[in-house]
PDB file of C-alpha atoms in Angstrom:
ATOM      1  CA  UNK A   1      63.901 126.697  88.789  1.00 44.00           C
ATOM      2  CA  UNK A   2      67.689 125.882  88.987  1.00 46.00           C
ATOM      3  CA  UNK A   3      69.206 125.133  91.938  1.00 44.00           C
ATOM      4  CA  UNK A   4      72.131 126.941  93.440  1.00 46.00           C
ATOM      5  CA  UNK A   5      75.264 126.010  93.586  1.00 42.00           C
ATOM      6  CA  UNK A   6      76.556 125.784  97.740  1.00 45.00           C
ATOM      7  CA  UNK A   7      79.940 126.979  96.801  1.00 43.00           C
ATOM      8  CA  UNK A   8      80.064 129.743  94.105  1.00 48.00           C
ATOM      9  CA  UNK A   9      83.738 129.619  93.673  1.00 56.00           C
ATOM     10  CA  UNK A  10      83.674 126.239  92.403  1.00 42.00           C
ATOM     11  CA  UNK A  11      81.842 126.133  88.892  1.00 47.00           C
ATOM     12  CA  UNK A  12      78.852 123.976  88.736  1.00 52.00           C
ATOM     13  CA  UNK A  13      79.623 122.318  85.496  1.00 50.00           C
ATOM     14  CA  UNK A  14      82.651 120.997  86.541  1.00 43.00           C
ATOM     15  CA  UNK A  15      82.770 117.329  88.328  1.00 48.00           C
ATOM     16  CA  UNK A  16      83.152 117.061  92.392  1.00 49.00           C
ATOM     17  CA  UNK A  17      86.968 116.123  93.041  1.00 47.00           C
ATOM     18  CA  UNK A  18      86.756 112.722  94.509  1.00 54.00           C
ATOM     19  CA  UNK A  19      89.797 112.290  96.209  1.00 53.00           C
ATOM     20  CA  UNK A  20      89.925 110.517  98.669  1.00 63.00           C
ATOM     21  CA  UNK A  21      93.665 111.248  99.898  1.00 65.00           C
ATOM     22  CA  UNK A  22      96.342 113.777  99.705  1.00 70.00           C
ATOM     23  CA  UNK A  23      98.538 113.383  96.739  1.00 77.00           C
ATOM     24  CA  UNK A  24     102.201 113.331  97.665  1.00 80.00           C
ATOM     25  CA  UNK A  25     104.294 115.038  94.532  1.00 87.00           C
ATOM     26  CA  UNK A  26     106.922 112.522  93.376  1.00 86.00           C
ATOM     27  CA  UNK A  27     109.404 111.767  90.921  1.00 88.00           C
ATOM     28  CA  UNK A  28     110.133 108.122  90.976  1.00 87.00           C
ATOM     29  CA  UNK A  29     111.306 106.039  87.847  1.00 90.00           C
ATOM     30  CA  UNK A  30     109.238 102.565  88.280  1.00 92.00           C
ATOM     31  CA  UNK A  31     107.791 100.377  85.982  1.00 94.00           C
ATOM     32  CA  UNK A  32     104.142  99.184  85.250  1.00 95.00           C
ATOM     33  CA  UNK A  33     103.230  95.400  84.049  1.00 95.00           C
ATOM     34  CA  UNK A  34      99.760  93.719  82.621  1.00 93.00           C
ATOM     35  CA  UNK A  35      99.484  90.912  80.699  1.00 91.00           C
ATOM     36  CA  UNK A  36      98.244  93.233  78.119  1.00 89.00           C
ATOM     37  CA  UNK A  37     101.510  95.095  77.641  1.00 89.00           C
ATOM     38  CA  UNK A  38     104.394  92.891  79.714  1.00 90.00           C
ATOM     39  CA  UNK A  39     106.797  95.572  81.399  1.00 93.00           C
ATOM     40  CA  UNK A  40     107.383  99.043  80.382  1.00 95.00           C
ATOM     41  CA  UNK A  41     109.432 101.982  82.058  1.00 95.00           C
ATOM     42  CA  UNK A  42     107.150 104.867  83.421  1.00 95.00           C
ATOM     43  CA  UNK A  43     107.686 107.514  85.819  1.00 94.00           C
ATOM     44  CA  UNK A  44     105.147 108.125  89.283  1.00 92.00           C
ATOM     45  CA  UNK A  45     104.307 111.907  89.412  1.00 92.00           C
ATOM     46  CA  UNK A  46     101.915 112.117  92.365  1.00 91.00           C
ATOM     47  CA  UNK A  47     101.187 108.526  95.228  1.00 87.00           C
ATOM     48  CA  UNK A  48      98.540 108.341  98.079  1.00 87.00           C
ATOM     49  CA  UNK A  49      98.377 105.851 100.135  1.00 86.00           C
ATOM     50  CA  UNK A  50      95.232 104.107  98.446  1.00 92.00           C
ATOM     51  CA  UNK A  51      97.375 104.937  94.050  1.00 91.00           C
ATOM     52  CA  UNK A  52      99.253 106.943  92.120  1.00 92.00           C
ATOM     53  CA  UNK A  53      99.827 109.016  88.806  1.00 94.00           C
ATOM     54  CA  UNK A  54     102.113 107.374  86.623  1.00 95.00           C
ATOM     55  CA  UNK A  55     102.959 109.129  83.240  1.00 95.00           C
ATOM     56  CA  UNK A  56     103.022 106.916  80.529  1.00 93.00           C
ATOM     57  CA  UNK A  57     102.089 107.051  76.756  1.00 90.00           C
ATOM     58  CA  UNK A  58     100.475 103.940  76.664  1.00 89.00           C
ATOM     59  CA  UNK A  59      97.120 103.133  75.959  1.00 88.00           C
ATOM     60  CA  UNK A  60      95.688 101.534  79.018  1.00 91.00           C
ATOM     61  CA  UNK A  61      91.607 100.550  79.317  1.00 92.00           C
ATOM     62  CA  UNK A  62      90.431 101.608  82.672  1.00 94.00           C
ATOM     63  CA  UNK A  63      89.952  98.126  85.016  1.00 94.00           C
ATOM     64  CA  UNK A  64      93.154  96.666  83.755  1.00 94.00           C
ATOM     65  CA  UNK A  65      94.946  94.977  86.160  1.00 95.00           C
ATOM     66  CA  UNK A  66      98.371  96.433  86.745  1.00 96.00           C
ATOM     67  CA  UNK A  67     101.592  95.832  88.697  1.00 95.00           C
ATOM     68  CA  UNK A  68     103.498  99.212  89.823  1.00 94.00           C
ATOM     69  CA  UNK A  69     107.450  98.444  90.681  1.00 91.00           C
ATOM     70  CA  UNK A  70     109.433 101.490  91.950  1.00 85.00           C
ATOM     71  CA  UNK A  71     113.003  99.666  92.381  1.00 82.00           C
ATOM     72  CA  UNK A  72     114.488  98.923  95.244  1.00 76.00           C
ATOM     73  CA  UNK A  73     111.067  99.960  96.919  1.00 77.00           C
ATOM     74  CA  UNK A  74     107.882  98.628  95.640  1.00 79.00           C
ATOM     75  CA  UNK A  75     106.064  96.213  94.042  1.00 88.00           C
ATOM     76  CA  UNK A  76     102.112  97.234  94.134  1.00 91.00           C
ATOM     77  CA  UNK A  77      99.112  95.721  92.179  1.00 94.00           C
ATOM     78  CA  UNK A  78      97.010  97.652  91.195  1.00 94.00           C
ATOM     79  CA  UNK A  79      94.036  98.424  88.816  1.00 95.00           C
ATOM     80  CA  UNK A  80      93.814 101.607  86.114  1.00 95.00           C
ATOM     81  CA  UNK A  81      91.289 103.905  87.575  1.00 94.00           C
ATOM     82  CA  UNK A  82      91.642 106.530  84.536  1.00 93.00           C
ATOM     83  CA  UNK A  83      93.565 106.745  81.284  1.00 93.00           C
ATOM     84  CA  UNK A  84      94.680 109.785  79.504  1.00 93.00           C
ATOM     85  CA  UNK A  85      97.004 110.037  76.074  1.00 92.00           C
ATOM     86  CA  UNK A  86      99.750 110.764  78.547  1.00 93.00           C
ATOM     87  CA  UNK A  87      99.160 109.351  82.075  1.00 95.00           C
ATOM     88  CA  UNK A  88      97.052 106.811  84.291  1.00 95.00           C
ATOM     89  CA  UNK A  89      95.752 106.667  87.635  1.00 94.00           C
ATOM     90  CA  UNK A  90      95.929 103.459  89.539  1.00 95.00           C
ATOM     91  CA  UNK A  91      94.106 102.420  92.593  1.00 93.00           C
ATOM     92  CA  UNK A  92      96.079  99.918  94.295  1.00 93.00           C
ATOM     93  CA  UNK A  93      94.406  96.454  95.368  1.00 93.00           C
ATOM     94  CA  UNK A  94      95.593  97.206  99.132  1.00 91.00           C
ATOM     95  CA  UNK A  95      96.348 100.568 100.990  1.00 89.00           C
ATOM     96  CA  UNK A  96     100.190 101.136 101.457  1.00 83.00           C
ATOM     97  CA  UNK A  97     101.108 100.836 104.951  1.00 83.00           C
ATOM     98  CA  UNK A  98     101.806 103.392 107.109  1.00 81.00           C
ATOM     99  CA  UNK A  99     105.022 102.934 107.152  1.00 83.00           C
ATOM    100  CA  UNK A 100     105.262 103.303 103.582  1.00 78.00           C
ATOM    101  CA  UNK A 101     103.452 106.685 102.804  1.00 76.00           C
ATOM    102  CA  UNK A 102     105.527 107.915 106.066  1.00 80.00           C
ATOM    103  CA  UNK A 103     108.736 107.044 103.934  1.00 77.00           C
ATOM    104  CA  UNK A 104     107.362 108.591 100.986  1.00 74.00           C
ATOM    105  CA  UNK A 105     106.599 111.822 102.736  1.00 74.00           C
ATOM    106  CA  UNK A 106     110.306 111.752 104.084  1.00 77.00           C
ATOM    107  CA  UNK A 107     112.073 111.230 100.432  1.00 71.00           C
ATOM    108  CA  UNK A 108     109.923 114.337  99.501  1.00 65.00           C
ATOM    109  CA  UNK A 109     110.896 116.709 101.911  1.00 59.00           C
ATOM    110  CA  UNK A 110     114.704 115.991 101.283  1.00 51.00           C
ATOM    111  CA  UNK A 111     114.319 116.746  97.771  1.00 49.00           C
TER     112      UNK A 111
END
């Protein structure tokens, strides 16, 4: 007997959303660097205290250790958690401090 989904709005064939933090939309020029490819210009399109989404055409392997740098703001190490042809997701090595997250929110309210 097939089990019934407890949420009829969410299709059972889709994987569950495993996000652990609310994404804050941003539009920041940045760089991403790794031993495999050097420094590349990218755009960060959302950010949380745990990671970010980066628009890039780089083919980056999941698990690659990278440094994400936003000019005049932050340089954050982390690992590539997922990769697609047009973007990568980075899990930060250490969660962003609350002050940094508050700054991100303030900057995006001003936009």
